[in-house]
Amino acid sequence: MRNVLLAAVATAAMMLPVVGQAAEKLVVYTSQPNQDAQTTVDAFMAANPDVEVEWVRDGTTKLMAKLRAEIAAGDPRPDVLLIADTVTLEGMKQEGLLQAYKSAEAKSYEDALYDAEGYYYSTKLITTGIVYNTAAKAPTSWKDLSAADAKNQLVMPSPLYSGAALIHLSTLTENKDLGWDYYQALAANEARAQGGNGGVFKAVASGEKPYGVVVDFLAIRGKAKGSPVDFVFPKEGVTYVTEPVAIMKDAKNVDAAHKFVDFVLSDAGQKLVLDMGYIPARNDMALPEGFPARKDIKLMDFNPAIALEQAEANKKKFADIFGAE
């Protein structure tokens, strides 16, 4: 009897987690910069000491190539994706590669910032507006960039290279007051479309070009560091990417994945976004230093499903107008 009892106790002990050892695992694939990703994971694990996180970081395109190879091999590794844009996740949703989760935190977000069925949720706002060299006249509108006095004065990232620029293109061409006529006007005005946001910012900060189309934080941080630039949120509104979070359909650690989604959407998770210098997606948050009040930032209408459907056609038409890089 004593041996039976000892065996039972030993079996029960083996089933208990070792003190200091996480009881759950979570695998996250993210395109966040390394420092931001480490900060996010550390804060999540501090709030959820029962979960151990393994994270893999790369650009969204490379991460998706890695994930596609894993799916083809029948062994997708991530439980959670935290990557650049909703268009990518909309495509995965349509392919049946994600699972829905209705987070209670969604009540603090605008409807446009998450999938109505719960397949993905935005975690931050990285808007695209106008950067200008302070030696030039300040613009107020997207249309100012196609005016006669802006001829050969504009540089912008190419949607053939930049995902944010492709989303910008989709948003503006779907706008009834801009559309493809606006891009035709930019091309006629000898706007330069090449490379990514970093090159655009450098061209404007150096005075090579007075105007640029760029993501907000590059210009605002550059200004804070002394670059002779300023950033404009155009009166028509800004386009945006949102670094959404989603759970894989074949996630092996679903409970931990739910906890992660809730955390990055929570007040605590969104304060991390603020501390990193980005606009939190959550409604009730402050904005980083150098940004206007949230009420003064107008988000243009954007439909990820339309952007996904028209992505290749949009890139071809853009290349026809501006020429391939």
XYZ file of C-alpha atoms in Angstrom:
325
model
C 0.000 0.000 0.000
C 2.825 2.336 0.919
C 4.540 1.686 -2.445
C 1.286 2.391 -4.310
C 0.890 5.666 -2.420
C 4.478 6.706 -3.150
C 4.032 5.896 -6.811
C 0.875 8.017 -6.953
C 2.615 10.956 -5.273
C 5.570 10.673 -7.667
C 3.244 10.599 -10.680
C 1.364 13.662 -9.443
C 4.639 15.502 -8.836
C 5.756 14.804 -12.390
C 2.562 16.429 -13.665
C 3.166 19.652 -11.740
C 5.236 22.464 -13.284
C 8.695 22.936 -11.857
C 8.913 26.047 -9.689
C 10.107 28.953 -11.854
C 9.365 27.080 -15.074
C 6.586 28.280 -17.387
C 3.617 25.921 -17.690
C 2.706 27.144 -21.193
C 4.675 27.850 -24.334
C 3.981 30.440 -27.021
C 5.675 30.945 -30.392
C 5.420 34.435 -31.890
C 6.522 35.503 -35.373
C 6.926 39.277 -35.547
C 8.229 42.020 -37.820
C 8.724 44.423 -34.917
C 12.268 45.823 -34.617
C 14.367 43.605 -32.355
C 14.346 45.950 -29.362
C 10.582 46.510 -29.608
C 9.947 42.773 -29.919
C 12.101 42.006 -26.880
C 10.316 44.720 -24.872
C 6.912 43.347 -25.866
C 7.808 39.758 -24.998
C 9.452 40.688 -21.690
C 6.434 42.725 -20.590
C 4.022 39.968 -21.598
C 5.992 37.318 -19.710
C 6.172 39.571 -16.640
C 2.383 39.874 -16.737
C 1.969 36.152 -17.526
C 4.739 34.267 -15.691
C 3.079 30.971 -16.568
C 3.866 31.492 -20.270
C 7.284 31.116 -21.895
C 7.631 32.893 -25.238
C 9.836 31.949 -28.154
C 9.932 34.687 -30.784
C 11.260 34.936 -34.309
C 11.857 38.342 -35.882
C 12.261 39.301 -39.546
C 10.666 41.529 -42.156
C 7.081 40.633 -43.010
C 7.974 39.386 -46.512
C 10.720 37.070 -45.221
C 8.595 35.870 -42.310
C 5.744 35.010 -44.652
C 8.117 33.095 -46.942
C 9.357 31.123 -43.925
C 5.806 30.459 -42.750
C 4.664 29.393 -46.224
C 7.488 26.861 -46.345
C 6.471 25.521 -42.937
C 2.828 25.261 -44.014
C 3.845 23.416 -47.186
C 5.835 21.002 -45.022
C 2.821 20.491 -42.761
C 4.474 22.028 -39.713
C 3.616 25.717 -39.170
C 5.438 26.782 -35.995
C 3.944 30.099 -34.817
C 0.936 30.399 -32.577
C 0.712 34.164 -33.053
C 1.639 36.630 -35.802
C 2.444 40.263 -35.027
C 3.355 41.679 -38.425
C 3.222 44.824 -40.497
C -0.152 45.057 -42.158
C -3.775 43.978 -42.293
C -3.617 43.185 -46.020
C -1.281 40.250 -45.370
C -3.522 38.961 -42.589
C -6.665 39.476 -44.646
C -5.133 37.181 -47.248
C -4.381 34.569 -44.585
C -7.917 34.876 -43.249
C -9.354 34.257 -46.719
C -7.110 31.195 -47.084
C -8.415 29.779 -43.795
C -5.026 30.027 -42.078
C -6.178 32.069 -39.060
C -8.609 31.428 -36.233
C -11.039 33.970 -34.824
C -10.851 35.228 -31.264
C -13.241 37.801 -29.834
C -11.075 39.805 -27.448
C -12.900 41.804 -24.789
C -10.353 44.582 -25.369
C -11.897 45.320 -28.804
C -14.460 47.629 -27.192
C -11.705 50.230 -26.807
C -10.905 50.280 -30.552
C -12.528 51.847 -33.586
C -14.351 49.284 -35.718
C -12.071 50.010 -38.678
C -9.038 48.865 -36.697
C -9.960 45.203 -36.272
C -11.630 42.415 -38.194
C -15.309 42.199 -37.320
C -15.062 38.414 -36.947
C -12.007 38.658 -34.690
C -9.369 37.289 -37.066
C -6.918 40.161 -36.530
C -6.549 43.332 -34.431
C -4.488 46.476 -35.024
C -1.971 47.297 -32.303
C -0.596 50.666 -33.441
C -1.012 53.358 -36.079
C 1.876 54.210 -38.374
C 0.457 56.922 -40.585
C 1.780 58.219 -43.888
C 1.723 61.972 -44.455
C 3.912 64.710 -45.914
C 7.412 65.591 -44.733
C 8.838 68.894 -45.933
C 12.107 70.713 -45.577
C 11.513 73.804 -43.457
C 13.177 75.957 -46.118
C 10.114 75.246 -48.289
C 6.485 76.365 -48.053
C 4.426 74.133 -45.760
C 1.820 72.029 -47.602
C -1.607 71.284 -46.104
C -3.127 68.874 -48.614
C -2.219 65.853 -50.711
C -3.234 67.919 -53.741
C -0.544 70.496 -52.936
C 1.993 67.910 -54.111
C 0.519 67.868 -57.622
C 0.351 71.674 -57.939
C 2.471 73.487 -60.534
C 4.834 74.963 -57.936
C 5.694 71.435 -56.718
C 6.966 70.277 -60.119
C 10.040 68.062 -59.726
C 9.945 68.774 -55.974
C 8.508 65.506 -54.596
C 10.009 62.162 -53.626
C 7.946 59.218 -52.405
C 8.436 55.518 -51.662
C 7.510 53.074 -54.387
C 4.640 50.626 -53.823
C 6.738 48.162 -55.830
C 9.148 48.183 -52.878
C 7.295 49.333 -49.752
C 4.246 47.642 -48.248
C 3.169 50.876 -46.553
C 3.427 52.659 -49.912
C 1.227 49.989 -51.530
C -1.406 50.508 -48.838
C -1.059 54.274 -49.359
C -1.636 53.754 -53.081
C -4.721 51.606 -52.505
C -6.189 54.118 -50.057
C -5.685 57.171 -52.262
C -6.824 55.522 -55.487
C -10.049 54.379 -53.772
C -10.692 57.967 -52.588
C -13.259 59.667 -54.821
C -11.506 63.052 -54.613
C -8.078 61.691 -55.546
C -8.088 58.350 -57.367
C -5.745 57.370 -60.177
C -6.055 60.873 -61.631
C -4.018 62.062 -58.652
C -1.189 59.640 -59.415
C -1.289 60.638 -63.069
C -0.923 64.255 -61.943
C 2.030 63.378 -59.696
C 3.761 61.612 -62.570
C 3.124 64.586 -64.864
C 4.604 66.770 -62.115
C 7.792 64.684 -62.274
C 7.456 63.205 -58.798
C 10.170 60.634 -58.045
C 8.930 57.254 -56.797
C 11.783 55.040 -55.666
C 12.822 52.803 -52.771
C 11.431 53.014 -49.255
C 10.626 55.523 -46.536
C 14.180 55.857 -45.243
C 15.492 57.142 -48.558
C 12.606 59.597 -48.840
C 13.346 61.073 -45.432
C 17.058 61.454 -46.202
C 16.314 63.218 -49.495
C 14.093 65.794 -47.770
C 16.265 66.268 -44.684
C 19.332 66.866 -46.884
C 17.490 69.415 -49.029
C 17.740 67.290 -52.172
C 13.944 67.492 -52.471
C 11.696 69.848 -50.483
C 8.727 67.471 -50.176
C 8.282 63.794 -49.427
C 5.647 61.190 -48.641
C 6.773 59.294 -45.559
C 5.694 57.457 -42.404
C 5.097 59.750 -39.435
C 7.702 58.604 -36.902
C 10.666 59.056 -39.255
C 9.896 62.731 -39.760
C 8.806 63.482 -36.189
C 11.807 61.740 -34.625
C 14.100 63.362 -37.194
C 12.769 66.787 -36.336
C 13.312 66.110 -32.627
C 16.943 65.252 -33.391
C 17.474 68.530 -35.225
C 16.762 67.724 -38.872
C 15.325 70.757 -40.746
C 11.999 69.048 -41.429
C 8.408 69.095 -40.316
C 5.530 66.685 -40.808
C 2.009 67.401 -42.058
C -1.136 65.360 -41.489
C -2.985 66.389 -44.694
C -6.496 67.778 -44.399
C -7.950 64.914 -46.476
C -6.574 62.490 -43.893
C -3.667 60.072 -43.620
C -3.161 56.500 -44.745
C -1.900 53.976 -42.226
C -0.519 50.544 -41.392
C -1.309 49.030 -38.026
C 0.955 46.077 -37.090
C -1.959 43.708 -36.401
C -1.918 40.607 -34.237
C -3.554 37.310 -35.197
C -3.703 33.668 -34.099
C -2.825 30.835 -36.457
C -5.570 28.291 -37.164
C -3.222 25.454 -36.214
C -1.843 27.173 -33.104
C -0.631 24.608 -30.587
C -0.947 26.951 -27.597
C -4.333 28.593 -27.991
C -4.864 29.699 -24.386
C -1.479 31.419 -24.316
C -2.245 32.981 -27.707
C -5.480 34.446 -26.315
C -3.519 35.911 -23.410
C -1.004 37.479 -25.798
C -3.680 39.091 -27.979
C -5.455 40.472 -24.912
C -2.170 41.805 -23.542
C -1.028 43.724 -26.630
C -4.517 45.247 -26.923
C -4.756 46.098 -23.219
C -3.911 49.407 -21.584
C -0.558 47.979 -20.452
C 0.291 46.666 -23.918
C -0.669 49.929 -25.575
C 1.478 51.913 -23.137
C 4.415 49.940 -24.532
C 3.476 51.171 -28.018
C 3.372 54.736 -26.708
C 6.757 54.340 -25.003
C 8.205 53.049 -28.283
C 7.161 56.326 -29.929
C 4.207 55.128 -32.005
C 0.514 56.049 -31.982
C -1.366 53.434 -29.940
C -4.330 51.940 -31.789
C -6.418 51.985 -28.621
C -8.798 54.959 -28.419
C -8.168 56.098 -24.861
C -4.384 56.559 -25.102
C -2.174 59.621 -25.286
C 0.099 60.208 -28.286
C 3.908 60.429 -28.319
C 5.621 63.783 -27.959
C 5.641 65.702 -31.233
C 2.331 64.326 -32.477
C -0.900 66.357 -32.593
C -3.946 65.442 -30.545
C -5.689 62.268 -31.693
C -8.785 64.279 -32.689
C -6.634 66.208 -35.175
C -5.521 63.064 -37.023
C -8.054 61.975 -39.629
C -7.734 58.417 -40.884
C -8.746 57.888 -44.492
C -11.125 55.037 -45.315
C -9.272 51.804 -46.027
C -10.523 48.339 -46.918
C -7.919 45.538 -46.549
C -9.982 43.139 -48.675
C -10.048 45.588 -51.604
C -6.346 46.319 -51.180
C -5.604 42.585 -51.261
C -7.788 41.944 -54.306
C -6.286 44.801 -56.304
C -2.655 44.620 -55.109
C -1.116 43.143 -58.267
C -3.247 45.260 -60.606
C -2.357 48.378 -58.607
C 1.372 47.625 -58.796
C 1.158 47.044 -62.552
C -0.751 50.264 -63.148
C 1.669 52.222 -60.968
C 4.634 50.759 -62.890
C 2.953 51.718 -66.155
C 2.611 55.318 -64.941
C 5.940 55.818 -63.179
C 8.065 53.062 -64.649
C 9.503 50.127 -62.735
C 12.370 50.785 -60.302
